[in-house]
Amino acid sequence: MSQEKRPLILITNDDGIDSLGIRQLAESLSKLGEVKVVAPDRQMSAVSNAVTIQNPLRVKRYKISSKITGYAVTGTPADCAKLGINAICERKPDLVLSGINHGQNNAINVLYSGTVGGAVEGMLADIPSMAISVGSHDVEYDCTTAAEYALELAQKMLKINIPKGTLLNVNVPAVSKDKIMGIKYTSQSKAIWKDSYEKREDPFGREYYWFSGSYENNMEDTESDDFALFNNYVSVTPIKLDFTDKDFLSKLSEDLI
């Protein structure tokens, strides 16, 4: 009697293949199935779904841990997910996970996030996909708790029917596990960044600008990812890429007849 194949799990991120978050995620998910790590060879935050089309993608093997070897790619998270699915994995992955990102990716951040961008490519390939982030920008922050929740949710993802065109965006509060209130299924907050730029001068007297915007939390919507994180819940938000304003589409059609 043949042994059932373990699930094949493709993991990427935007913090780079040497990040603590991706190592702890890979180690946790290896308990569930065979893990393939394909990730950028450097920090690639806030690149959304950018893909490389004018330069070759170079790939090098990279030791993630004593038991896991991955592939470092000279590209974006989207590049890595595409390459992993279409060239590096021997068969179509059963799951695609992107993270664990240092810094939460909620509300408007999903539009800019390279972490979410990596998961989007899995979703576009009709593979159950998850982006996972932790609410601390400290690159040394221990992601063990977030990795445990990723494993729990990944196990559930293999059992449920996630609609085509939808992925799960998961954010874990940066608190100890005993302070986490549980998992809350949420909607995307409408909070946005208040943009500002600092005008600076380099050592040669040339002017440049540095982004220094501030994020304005929105606590009015108690069902949002913002509210859940603020109250120490793990936020799980199903998101999709259909930007069509269907209400206005109907009105527009009527108005232009």
CSV table of C-alpha atoms in Angstrom, one decimal:
chain,number,residue,atom,x,y,z
A,1,MET,CA,0.0,0.0,0.0
A,2,SER,CA,1.6,3.3,-1.1
A,3,GLN,CA,2.2,5.9,1.5
A,4,GLU,CA,0.2,9.1,1.1
A,5,LYS,CA,2.2,12.1,-0.1
A,6,ARG,CA,2.8,14.8,2.4
A,7,PRO,CA,1.5,18.3,1.4
A,8,LEU,CA,4.0,20.4,-0.6
A,9,ILE,CA,4.2,23.8,0.9
A,10,LEU,CA,5.9,26.7,-0.9
A,11,ILE,CA,7.2,29.5,1.3
A,12,THR,CA,8.4,33.0,0.4
A,13,ASN,CA,8.6,36.4,2.0
A,14,ASP,CA,9.6,40.0,1.4
A,15,ASP,CA,12.1,40.4,4.3
A,16,GLY,CA,14.6,38.2,2.6
A,17,ILE,CA,15.7,34.6,2.8
A,18,ASP,CA,17.9,35.3,5.8
A,19,SER,CA,15.1,36.7,8.0
A,20,LEU,CA,14.2,35.1,11.3
A,21,GLY,CA,10.5,35.0,10.4
A,22,ILE,CA,10.9,32.9,7.3
A,23,ARG,CA,13.1,30.4,9.1
A,24,GLN,CA,10.7,30.0,12.0
A,25,LEU,CA,7.8,29.7,9.5
A,26,ALA,CA,9.6,27.0,7.5
A,27,GLU,CA,10.5,25.0,10.6
A,28,SER,CA,6.9,25.1,11.9
A,29,LEU,CA,5.3,24.2,8.5
A,30,SER,CA,7.8,21.3,8.1
A,31,LYS,CA,5.7,19.5,10.7
A,32,LEU,CA,2.8,19.5,8.2
A,33,GLY,CA,4.5,18.7,4.9
A,34,GLU,CA,7.4,19.1,2.6
A,35,VAL,CA,8.6,22.7,2.6
A,36,LYS,CA,10.2,24.5,-0.3
A,37,VAL,CA,11.6,28.0,0.5
A,38,VAL,CA,12.0,30.3,-2.4
A,39,ALA,CA,12.6,33.9,-1.3
A,40,PRO,CA,14.4,37.2,-2.2
A,41,ASP,CA,18.1,37.3,-1.5
A,42,ARG,CA,17.6,40.7,0.1
A,43,GLN,CA,15.1,42.9,1.8
A,44,MET,CA,12.2,43.6,-0.6
A,45,SER,CA,9.5,45.2,1.5
A,46,ALA,CA,6.7,47.3,0.0
A,47,VAL,CA,7.1,46.1,-3.6
A,48,SER,CA,3.6,44.8,-3.8
A,49,ASN,CA,3.2,42.5,-6.9
A,50,ALA,CA,6.2,43.8,-8.9
A,51,VAL,CA,7.8,41.3,-11.2
A,52,THR,CA,11.2,41.3,-12.9
A,53,ILE,CA,11.0,41.5,-16.7
A,54,GLN,CA,14.2,43.3,-17.8
A,55,ASN,CA,16.8,41.3,-15.8
A,56,PRO,CA,17.5,37.6,-15.4
A,57,LEU,CA,16.6,35.9,-12.1
A,58,ARG,CA,19.6,34.4,-10.5
A,59,VAL,CA,19.0,31.5,-8.0
A,60,LYS,CA,21.4,30.2,-5.3
A,61,ARG,CA,20.8,27.5,-2.8
A,62,TYR,CA,20.6,28.8,0.8
A,63,LYS,CA,20.7,26.9,4.1
A,64,ILE,CA,17.7,27.9,6.1
A,65,SER,CA,18.3,25.6,9.0
A,66,SER,CA,20.0,22.3,9.7
A,67,LYS,CA,17.2,20.4,8.0
A,68,ILE,CA,15.9,23.0,5.4
A,69,THR,CA,17.6,24.3,2.3
A,70,GLY,CA,16.0,27.0,0.3
A,71,TYR,CA,16.6,29.1,-2.8
A,72,ALA,CA,17.7,32.7,-2.7
A,73,VAL,CA,16.4,34.7,-5.8
A,74,THR,CA,17.5,38.1,-7.2
A,75,GLY,CA,13.9,39.1,-7.5
A,76,THR,CA,10.7,40.2,-5.7
A,77,PRO,CA,8.3,38.1,-3.6
A,78,ALA,CA,6.1,37.7,-6.7
A,79,ASP,CA,9.0,36.6,-8.8
A,80,CYS,CA,9.9,34.0,-6.1
A,81,ALA,CA,6.4,32.6,-5.9
A,82,LYS,CA,6.0,32.4,-9.6
A,83,LEU,CA,9.4,30.7,-10.0
A,84,GLY,CA,8.7,28.3,-7.1
A,85,ILE,CA,5.4,27.3,-8.6
A,86,ASN,CA,6.5,27.0,-12.2
A,87,ALA,CA,10.1,26.0,-12.1
A,88,ILE,CA,11.5,24.9,-8.7
A,89,CYS,CA,8.8,22.8,-7.2
A,90,GLU,CA,8.5,19.3,-8.8
A,91,ARG,CA,4.8,19.5,-8.6
A,92,LYS,CA,2.1,22.0,-8.0
A,93,PRO,CA,2.2,23.1,-4.3
A,94,ASP,CA,-0.7,22.4,-2.1
A,95,LEU,CA,-0.2,25.6,-0.1
A,96,VAL,CA,1.6,28.9,-0.6
A,97,LEU,CA,2.6,30.9,2.5
A,98,SER,CA,4.3,34.3,2.5
A,99,GLY,CA,6.0,35.5,5.7
A,100,ILE,CA,6.5,35.8,8.5
A,101,ASN,CA,6.8,39.5,7.9
A,102,HIS,CA,8.2,41.8,10.6
A,103,GLY,CA,5.5,44.5,10.7
A,104,GLN,CA,1.8,44.1,10.3
A,105,ASN,CA,0.1,44.1,6.9
A,106,ASN,CA,-3.4,45.2,7.6
A,107,ALA,CA,-5.8,47.8,6.1
A,108,ILE,CA,-4.3,49.8,3.2
A,109,ASN,CA,-0.9,48.1,3.8
A,110,VAL,CA,-2.1,45.0,1.8
A,111,LEU,CA,-1.9,47.1,-1.4
A,112,TYR,CA,1.8,47.8,-0.9
A,113,SER,CA,2.9,44.7,0.9
A,114,GLY,CA,5.5,42.4,-0.8
A,115,THR,CA,4.4,39.7,1.7
A,116,VAL,CA,0.8,39.9,0.5
A,117,GLY,CA,2.2,40.1,-3.1
A,118,GLY,CA,3.9,36.7,-2.7
A,119,ALA,CA,0.7,35.1,-1.5
A,120,VAL,CA,-1.3,36.7,-4.3
A,121,GLU,CA,0.8,34.8,-6.9
A,122,GLY,CA,-0.2,31.5,-5.1
A,123,MET,CA,-3.8,32.6,-5.2
A,124,LEU,CA,-3.6,33.4,-8.9
A,125,ALA,CA,-2.3,29.9,-9.5
A,126,ASP,CA,-5.4,28.5,-7.8
A,127,ILE,CA,-3.4,27.4,-4.8
A,128,PRO,CA,-4.7,28.0,-1.2
A,129,SER,CA,-2.5,30.9,0.0
A,130,MET,CA,-1.8,32.8,3.1
A,131,ALA,CA,0.2,36.0,4.0
A,132,ILE,CA,1.3,36.1,7.6
A,133,SER,CA,2.8,39.0,9.5
A,134,VAL,CA,3.6,39.9,13.1
A,135,GLY,CA,3.0,43.4,14.6
A,136,SER,CA,6.7,44.2,15.3
A,137,HIS,CA,9.2,45.8,13.0
A,138,ASP,CA,12.1,44.5,15.2
A,139,VAL,CA,13.9,42.1,12.9
A,140,GLU,CA,15.0,40.1,15.9
A,141,TYR,CA,11.5,39.7,17.2
A,142,ASP,CA,10.7,36.0,18.0
A,143,CYS,CA,8.1,34.8,15.6
A,144,THR,CA,7.5,31.4,17.2
A,145,THR,CA,4.0,32.2,18.3
A,146,ALA,CA,3.1,33.5,14.8
A,147,ALA,CA,4.6,30.4,13.3
A,148,GLU,CA,2.4,28.2,15.5
A,149,TYR,CA,-0.7,30.0,14.4
A,150,ALA,CA,0.5,29.7,10.8
A,151,LEU,CA,0.7,26.0,11.2
A,152,GLU,CA,-2.8,25.8,12.8
A,153,LEU,CA,-4.3,27.8,10.0
A,154,ALA,CA,-2.5,25.9,7.3
A,155,GLN,CA,-3.9,22.7,8.6
A,156,LYS,CA,-7.4,24.2,8.4
A,157,MET,CA,-6.7,25.5,4.9
A,158,LEU,CA,-6.1,22.0,3.6
A,159,LYS,CA,-9.5,20.9,4.9
A,160,ILE,CA,-11.8,23.8,3.8
A,161,ASN,CA,-12.8,25.1,0.4
A,162,ILE,CA,-11.2,28.5,-0.1
A,163,PRO,CA,-12.9,30.3,-3.0
A,164,LYS,CA,-10.8,30.9,-6.1
A,165,GLY,CA,-9.4,34.4,-6.2
A,166,THR,CA,-9.3,34.7,-2.4
A,167,LEU,CA,-6.4,34.4,0.0
A,168,LEU,CA,-6.0,34.7,3.8
A,169,ASN,CA,-4.2,37.7,5.2
A,170,VAL,CA,-3.1,36.9,8.8
A,171,ASN,CA,-1.7,39.4,11.3
A,172,VAL,CA,-0.5,38.3,14.7
A,173,PRO,CA,-0.1,40.8,17.6
A,174,ALA,CA,3.4,41.3,19.0
A,175,VAL,CA,2.6,40.0,22.5
A,176,SER,CA,3.3,36.8,24.3
A,177,LYS,CA,1.1,33.8,23.5
A,178,ASP,CA,-0.6,33.9,26.9
A,179,LYS,CA,-1.9,37.5,26.1
A,180,ILE,CA,-3.4,36.6,22.7
A,181,MET,CA,-7.2,36.5,23.0
A,182,GLY,CA,-7.7,34.0,20.1
A,183,ILE,CA,-8.4,34.1,16.4
A,184,LYS,CA,-10.8,36.7,15.0
A,185,TYR,CA,-12.1,36.6,11.4
A,186,THR,CA,-12.1,40.2,10.2
A,187,SER,CA,-12.6,42.6,7.4
A,188,GLN,CA,-10.0,45.0,6.0
A,189,SER,CA,-9.8,48.3,7.9
A,190,LYS,CA,-10.3,51.5,6.0
A,191,ALA,CA,-7.4,53.1,7.8
A,192,ILE,CA,-4.8,54.8,5.7
A,193,TRP,CA,-1.3,56.4,5.8
A,194,LYS,CA,-1.0,60.1,6.4
A,195,ASP,CA,1.8,60.7,3.9
A,196,SER,CA,4.6,63.1,4.6
A,197,TYR,CA,8.2,63.5,3.3
A,198,GLU,CA,11.2,64.9,5.0
A,199,LYS,CA,13.4,67.0,2.8
A,200,ARG,CA,17.1,66.1,3.4
A,201,GLU,CA,20.5,66.8,2.0
A,202,ASP,CA,23.2,64.3,1.2
A,203,PRO,CA,26.9,64.9,2.0
A,204,PHE,CA,27.4,66.4,-1.5
A,205,GLY,CA,24.7,69.0,-0.9
A,206,ARG,CA,22.1,67.3,-3.1
A,207,GLU,CA,18.5,67.4,-2.0
A,208,TYR,CA,16.4,64.2,-1.5
A,209,TYR,CA,13.2,63.2,0.2
A,210,TRP,CA,12.6,60.5,2.8
A,211,PHE,CA,9.2,59.0,3.4
A,212,SER,CA,8.0,59.6,7.0
A,213,GLY,CA,4.3,59.1,6.9
A,214,SER,CA,2.3,58.0,9.9
A,215,TYR,CA,-0.4,55.3,10.1
A,216,GLU,CA,-3.7,56.4,11.5
A,217,ASN,CA,-5.6,53.5,13.2
A,218,ASN,CA,-9.3,53.2,12.8
A,219,MET,CA,-11.0,51.8,15.9
A,220,GLU,CA,-14.5,52.6,14.8
A,221,ASP,CA,-15.1,49.3,12.9
A,222,THR,CA,-15.1,46.6,15.6
A,223,GLU,CA,-15.0,43.8,12.9
A,224,SER,CA,-11.8,45.1,11.3
A,225,ASP,CA,-8.2,43.8,11.3
A,226,ASP,CA,-7.1,47.1,13.1
A,227,PHE,CA,-9.5,46.6,15.9
A,228,ALA,CA,-8.6,42.9,16.3
A,229,LEU,CA,-4.9,43.6,16.5
A,230,PHE,CA,-5.3,46.4,18.9
A,231,ASN,CA,-7.2,44.1,21.2
A,232,ASN,CA,-4.6,41.3,20.9
A,233,TYR,CA,-6.5,39.0,18.5
A,234,VAL,CA,-4.9,37.1,15.6
A,235,SER,CA,-6.6,38.8,12.6
A,236,VAL,CA,-7.6,36.5,9.7
A,237,THR,CA,-8.9,38.5,6.7
A,238,PRO,CA,-10.1,36.9,3.4
A,239,ILE,CA,-9.0,39.3,0.6
A,240,LYS,CA,-9.4,39.2,-3.1
A,241,LEU,CA,-8.2,41.4,-6.0
A,242,ASP,CA,-11.5,42.4,-7.7
A,243,PHE,CA,-11.3,46.2,-7.6
A,244,THR,CA,-14.6,46.7,-9.5
A,245,ASP,CA,-17.0,49.0,-7.8
A,246,LYS,CA,-20.1,47.0,-8.7
A,247,ASP,CA,-22.6,49.5,-7.1
A,248,PHE,CA,-21.2,52.4,-9.2
A,249,LEU,CA,-20.9,50.1,-12.3
A,250,SER,CA,-24.7,49.6,-12.2
A,251,LYS,CA,-25.3,53.3,-11.7
A,252,LEU,CA,-22.8,54.3,-14.4
A,253,SER,CA,-24.5,51.9,-16.8
A,254,GLU,CA,-27.9,53.5,-16.1
A,255,ASP,CA,-26.6,57.0,-16.3
A,256,LEU,CA,-24.9,56.5,-19.7
A,257,ILE,CA,-27.7,54.6,-21.4
